[in-house]
Each structure stands twice: as C-alpha cells, then as structure tokens.
PDB file of C-alpha atoms in Angstrom:
ATOM      1  CA  UNK O 276      17.225  11.736 -16.392  1.00 50.00           C
ATOM      2  CA  UNK O 277      15.029   9.680 -17.669  1.00 63.00           C
ATOM      3  CA  UNK O 278      11.284  10.175 -16.836  1.00 79.00           C
ATOM      4  CA  UNK O 279       9.511   7.145 -18.804  1.00 85.00           C
ATOM      5  CA  UNK O 280       8.768   4.327 -15.752  1.00 91.00           C
ATOM      6  CA  UNK O 281       8.114   1.420 -17.579  1.00 95.00           C
ATOM      7  CA  UNK O 282       4.831  -0.562 -15.613  1.00 97.00           C
ATOM      8  CA  UNK O 283       5.428  -4.130 -15.902  1.00 96.00           C
ATOM      9  CA  UNK O 284       1.778  -5.345 -16.123  1.00 96.00           C
ATOM     10  CA  UNK O 285       2.370  -8.966 -16.259  1.00 96.00           C
ATOM     11  CA  UNK O 286       1.378  -9.899 -13.136  1.00 95.00           C
ATOM     12  CA  UNK O 287      -1.888  -7.650 -10.732  1.00 96.00           C
ATOM     13  CA  UNK O 288      -1.498  -5.433  -8.413  1.00 98.00           C
ATOM     14  CA  UNK O 289      -1.507  -8.310  -5.644  1.00 98.00           C
ATOM     15  CA  UNK O 290      -3.117  -6.282  -2.076  1.00 98.00           C
ATOM     16  CA  UNK O 291      -2.615  -9.601  -0.571  1.00 98.00           C
ATOM     17  CA  UNK O 292       0.695  -9.599  -1.307  1.00 98.00           C
ATOM     18  CA  UNK O 293       1.032  -6.586  -0.494  1.00 98.00           C
ATOM     19  CA  UNK O 294      -0.572  -5.178   2.666  1.00 97.00           C
ATOM     20  CA  UNK O 295      -1.884  -8.005   4.053  1.00 96.00           C
ATOM     21  CA  UNK O 296      -5.093 -11.016   4.803  1.00 97.00           C
ATOM     22  CA  UNK O 297      -8.418  -9.220   4.033  1.00 97.00           C
ATOM     23  CA  UNK O 298      -7.371  -6.773   1.215  1.00 98.00           C
ATOM     24  CA  UNK O 299      -9.207  -6.254  -2.031  1.00 98.00           C
ATOM     25  CA  UNK O 300      -9.575  -4.251  -5.227  1.00 98.00           C
ATOM     26  CA  UNK O 301     -13.358  -2.976  -5.420  1.00 98.00           C
ATOM     27  CA  UNK O 302     -12.997  -0.530  -8.566  1.00 97.00           C
ATOM     28  CA  UNK O 303      -9.789   0.199 -10.722  1.00 98.00           C
ATOM     29  CA  UNK O 304      -9.518   3.301 -13.452  1.00 98.00           C
ATOM     30  CA  UNK O 305      -9.545   1.081 -17.019  1.00 97.00           C
ATOM     31  CA  UNK O 306      -7.127   3.458 -18.359  1.00 97.00           C
ATOM     32  CA  UNK O 307      -4.194   3.170 -15.604  1.00 98.00           C
ATOM     33  CA  UNK O 308      -4.415  -0.592 -16.535  1.00 98.00           C
ATOM     34  CA  UNK O 309      -3.656   0.031 -19.864  1.00 97.00           C
ATOM     35  CA  UNK O 310      -0.102   1.538 -19.539  1.00 97.00           C
ATOM     36  CA  UNK O 311       2.942   0.136 -19.635  1.00 97.00           C
ATOM     37  CA  UNK O 312       4.272   3.054 -19.645  1.00 96.00           C
ATOM     38  CA  UNK O 313       4.312   6.313 -17.472  1.00 96.00           C
ATOM     39  CA  UNK O 314       6.758   9.824 -18.358  1.00 95.00           C
ATOM     40  CA  UNK O 315       6.963  11.399 -14.949  1.00 94.00           C
ATOM     41  CA  UNK O 316       6.637  14.667 -15.950  1.00 92.00           C
ATOM     42  CA  UNK O 317       3.876  14.551 -17.328  1.00 95.00           C
ATOM     43  CA  UNK O 318       1.842  13.585 -14.042  1.00 97.00           C
ATOM     44  CA  UNK O 319       0.054  16.254 -12.189  1.00 96.00           C
ATOM     45  CA  UNK O 320      -0.632  16.606  -8.810  1.00 96.00           C
ATOM     46  CA  UNK O 321      -5.274  17.337  -8.553  1.00 96.00           C
ATOM     47  CA  UNK O 322      -6.641  17.940  -5.229  1.00 96.00           C
ATOM     48  CA  UNK O 323     -10.179  19.040  -6.879  1.00 97.00           C
ATOM     49  CA  UNK O 324     -11.510  21.726  -3.738  1.00 97.00           C
ATOM     50  CA  UNK O 325     -13.291  23.818  -5.880  1.00 97.00           C
ATOM     51  CA  UNK O 326     -12.496  27.432  -4.414  1.00 96.00           C
ATOM     52  CA  UNK O 327     -13.484  28.182  -0.720  1.00 96.00           C
ATOM     53  CA  UNK O 328     -13.459  24.025   0.120  1.00 97.00           C
ATOM     54  CA  UNK O 329     -10.528  23.151   2.233  1.00 96.00           C
ATOM     55  CA  UNK O 330     -11.542  19.771   2.813  1.00 97.00           C
ATOM     56  CA  UNK O 331     -13.439  17.159   0.529  1.00 97.00           C
ATOM     57  CA  UNK O 332     -14.755  13.943   1.428  1.00 97.00           C
ATOM     58  CA  UNK O 333     -12.634  10.451  -0.324  1.00 97.00           C
ATOM     59  CA  UNK O 334     -15.411   9.780  -1.934  1.00 98.00           C
ATOM     60  CA  UNK O 335     -16.167  13.324  -3.423  1.00 98.00           C
ATOM     61  CA  UNK O 336     -13.022  13.657  -4.889  1.00 98.00           C
ATOM     62  CA  UNK O 337     -12.789  10.372  -6.142  1.00 98.00           C
ATOM     63  CA  UNK O 338     -16.249  12.068  -8.213  1.00 98.00           C
ATOM     64  CA  UNK O 339     -14.895  14.475  -9.096  1.00 98.00           C
ATOM     65  CA  UNK O 340     -11.364  12.581 -11.046  1.00 98.00           C
ATOM     66  CA  UNK O 341     -13.935  10.388 -12.518  1.00 97.00           C
ATOM     67  CA  UNK O 342     -16.308  12.707 -13.828  1.00 97.00           C
ATOM     68  CA  UNK O 343     -12.470  15.485 -14.941  1.00 97.00           C
ATOM     69  CA  UNK O 344     -11.874  12.076 -17.590  1.00 96.00           C
ATOM     70  CA  UNK O 345      -8.103  12.162 -16.397  1.00 97.00           C
ATOM     71  CA  UNK O 346      -6.623   9.142 -15.974  1.00 98.00           C
ATOM     72  CA  UNK O 347      -5.464   7.987 -12.241  1.00 98.00           C
ATOM     73  CA  UNK O 348      -3.015   6.382 -11.663  1.00 98.00           C
ATOM     74  CA  UNK O 349      -3.550   2.430 -10.344  1.00 98.00           C
ATOM     75  CA  UNK O 350      -1.769   0.620  -7.618  1.00 98.00           C
ATOM     76  CA  UNK O 351       1.011  -1.397 -10.087  1.00 98.00           C
ATOM     77  CA  UNK O 352       1.667   2.675 -10.994  1.00 98.00           C
ATOM     78  CA  UNK O 353       2.559   2.947  -7.096  1.00 98.00           C
ATOM     79  CA  UNK O 354       4.232  -0.722  -6.265  1.00 98.00           C
ATOM     80  CA  UNK O 355       6.740   0.346  -9.696  1.00 97.00           C
ATOM     81  CA  UNK O 356       7.651   3.645  -7.986  1.00 97.00           C
ATOM     82  CA  UNK O 357       7.306   2.410  -4.374  1.00 98.00           C
ATOM     83  CA  UNK O 358      10.009  -1.286  -5.993  1.00 97.00           C
ATOM     84  CA  UNK O 359      11.930   1.843  -7.714  1.00 95.00           C
ATOM     85  CA  UNK O 360      12.167   4.545  -5.409  1.00 96.00           C
ATOM     86  CA  UNK O 361      14.593   6.991  -7.097  1.00 95.00           C
ATOM     87  CA  UNK O 362      12.172   6.753  -9.648  1.00 94.00           C
ATOM     88  CA  UNK O 363      10.030   9.183  -8.010  1.00 95.00           C
ATOM     89  CA  UNK O 364      10.780  12.386  -8.841  1.00 94.00           C
ATOM     90  CA  UNK O 365      12.857  14.907  -6.661  1.00 94.00           C
ATOM     91  CA  UNK O 366      10.023  17.021  -6.554  1.00 94.00           C
ATOM     92  CA  UNK O 367       7.081  14.935  -4.983  1.00 95.00           C
ATOM     93  CA  UNK O 368       8.946  15.421  -1.761  1.00 96.00           C
ATOM     94  CA  UNK O 369       9.028  19.005  -1.612  1.00 94.00           C
ATOM     95  CA  UNK O 370       5.355  19.844   1.444  1.00 94.00           C
ATOM     96  CA  UNK O 371       2.223  21.826   0.057  1.00 93.00           C
ATOM     97  CA  UNK O 372       1.468  24.523   2.384  1.00 90.00           C
ATOM     98  CA  UNK O 373       4.386  23.048   4.432  1.00 92.00           C
ATOM     99  CA  UNK O 374       2.543  19.914   5.417  1.00 94.00           C
ATOM    100  CA  UNK O 375       4.343  16.208   3.538  1.00 95.00           C
ATOM    101  CA  UNK O 376       2.416  15.520   0.547  1.00 96.00           C
ATOM    102  CA  UNK O 377       1.409  12.211   0.166  1.00 97.00           C
ATOM    103  CA  UNK O 378       0.755  11.403  -3.599  1.00 98.00           C
ATOM    104  CA  UNK O 379      -2.474   9.086  -3.444  1.00 98.00           C
ATOM    105  CA  UNK O 380      -3.277   7.030  -6.373  1.00 98.00           C
ATOM    106  CA  UNK O 381      -6.867   6.376  -6.573  1.00 98.00           C
ATOM    107  CA  UNK O 382      -6.752   3.968  -9.729  1.00 98.00           C
ATOM    108  CA  UNK O 383      -6.974   1.528  -7.882  1.00 98.00           C
ATOM    109  CA  UNK O 384     -10.247   1.438  -5.190  1.00 98.00           C
ATOM    110  CA  UNK O 385      -8.841  -1.307  -2.436  1.00 98.00           C
ATOM    111  CA  UNK O 386     -11.478  -2.410   0.249  1.00 98.00           C
ATOM    112  CA  UNK O 387      -9.838  -3.766   4.281  1.00 97.00           C
ATOM    113  CA  UNK O 388     -10.939  -6.839   5.226  1.00 94.00           C
ATOM    114  CA  UNK O 389     -13.380  -4.211   7.870  1.00 95.00           C
ATOM    115  CA  UNK O 390     -15.086  -3.008   4.630  1.00 97.00           C
ATOM    116  CA  UNK O 391     -13.494   0.423   3.550  1.00 97.00           C
ATOM    117  CA  UNK O 392     -12.480   1.983   1.183  1.00 98.00           C
ATOM    118  CA  UNK O 393      -9.284   2.510   0.899  1.00 98.00           C
ATOM    119  CA  UNK O 394      -5.870   4.051  -1.554  1.00 98.00           C
ATOM    120  CA  UNK O 395      -2.725   4.467  -1.493  1.00 98.00           C
ATOM    121  CA  UNK O 396      -0.552   6.957  -1.117  1.00 98.00           C
ATOM    122  CA  UNK O 397       3.863   7.141  -1.633  1.00 98.00           C
ATOM    123  CA  UNK O 398       5.045  10.241   0.652  1.00 97.00           C
ATOM    124  CA  UNK O 399       8.850  10.998   1.181  1.00 97.00           C
ATOM    125  CA  UNK O 400       8.857  11.936   5.352  1.00 93.00           C
ATOM    126  CA  UNK O 401      12.147  11.280   7.790  1.00 91.00           C
ATOM    127  CA  UNK O 402      14.102  11.192   4.589  1.00 94.00           C
ATOM    128  CA  UNK O 403      12.972   8.285   3.052  1.00 97.00           C
ATOM    129  CA  UNK O 404       9.497   7.430   0.677  1.00 98.00           C
ATOM    130  CA  UNK O 405       6.469   6.233   2.978  1.00 98.00           C
ATOM    131  CA  UNK O 406       3.142   4.314   1.814  1.00 98.00           C
ATOM    132  CA  UNK O 407       0.371   4.271   3.740  1.00 97.00           C
ATOM    133  CA  UNK O 408      -3.822   4.499   2.817  1.00 97.00           C
ATOM    134  CA  UNK O 409      -5.937   6.374   3.422  1.00 97.00           C
ATOM    135  CA  UNK O 410      -9.853   5.537   3.879  1.00 97.00           C
ATOM    136  CA  UNK O 411     -12.562   7.341   1.196  1.00 98.00           C
ATOM    137  CA  UNK O 412     -14.874   8.710   4.291  1.00 97.00           C
ATOM    138  CA  UNK O 413     -11.605  10.716   5.403  1.00 97.00           C
ATOM    139  CA  UNK O 414     -11.837  14.631   4.965  1.00 96.00           C
ATOM    140  CA  UNK O 415      -8.854  14.826   2.454  1.00 96.00           C
ATOM    141  CA  UNK O 416      -6.993  18.018   2.410  1.00 96.00           C
ATOM    142  CA  UNK O 417      -4.759  20.646  -0.544  1.00 95.00           C
ATOM    143  CA  UNK O 418      -1.185  18.009   0.459  1.00 96.00           C
ATOM    144  CA  UNK O 419      -3.362  15.414  -0.425  1.00 97.00           C
ATOM    145  CA  UNK O 420      -2.329  14.850  -4.021  1.00 97.00           C
ATOM    146  CA  UNK O 421      -4.135  12.041  -6.806  1.00 98.00           C
ATOM    147  CA  UNK O 422      -1.297  11.415  -9.425  1.00 98.00           C
ATOM    148  CA  UNK O 423      -3.314  12.020 -12.680  1.00 98.00           C
ATOM    149  CA  UNK O 424      -2.648  11.876 -16.893  1.00 97.00           C
ATOM    150  CA  UNK O 425      -4.598  14.418 -19.056  1.00 92.00           C
ATOM    151  CA  UNK O 426      -6.595  11.753 -20.774  1.00 81.00           C
TER     152      UNK O 426
END
C-alpha cells in the first residue's frame, strides 16, 4: 500500500467553503504549508502532556507543539485525508486508553464567528470517519493527539 499522500497546494484550504460563514484562518505552520506530499507512516501523534498531567489547555498544548519544532500538519492535509479516506492508516482508528482517538491538525488555527480559536480533527466512530473542531480554550486529553512530522 502506498503511504504517500499528495497534497494539492494549487488552492488553499477554505474554511468558509468547508465549515461555513464566519470562519477564518488566523495562523498556519509555514513548514506544513510547504508540503506537497506526506508519508503517513512518518506521522506521529503528540499529546504534549507532561509527566503527571492528565489534561492541558489547548493554547498551552499549541505553545508546546510550536516549541517542539515538529511540523504541525495543516488543514489542507486534513482536507486531503477527509476527501480520500482510503488513505488514512487503519492504525488511526485505534482507541487511546479505551477512548475514541481524535487526531488534530494544529498546523492551521481557525477562528469562528464568535472569536474562538479552533483546530480541526478526524476520528473513527460508529464505523466511519468523522470530522470535528475543538476550541483551544478547552481542556485536551491523551486521546486528543496532534498529527506531526519530525522537522
């Protein structure tokens, strides 16, 4: 099986077209935006939880991700996988500590019409792939990992 996913960068991710009115992009990982393909076998999941932590606020998690230097996969990678679900590795369906695993794409930070900063994610539930977003002001758990590539 080919684990290389091509990312079409001829058009940018459009949050209004994908989610709806009032959504905008506020920040992106420039290294992720430069990717035209992703080897999904090299993607790792990072929670950024420190020893003894059960949760972390999303904004703190984002700061830790940025400080790690890893490439935070962006919304165009998310969209490519959403539109080509056969490319998503079966291992991404596995629960974390008995909970559904929500794979986040922190390379694109979105803002909704209420001003909340959010990140998109994919999860496997009820026998199919789903997408969601989560506020960065919320608490994040071990089953909310971020998809990253080593820099």
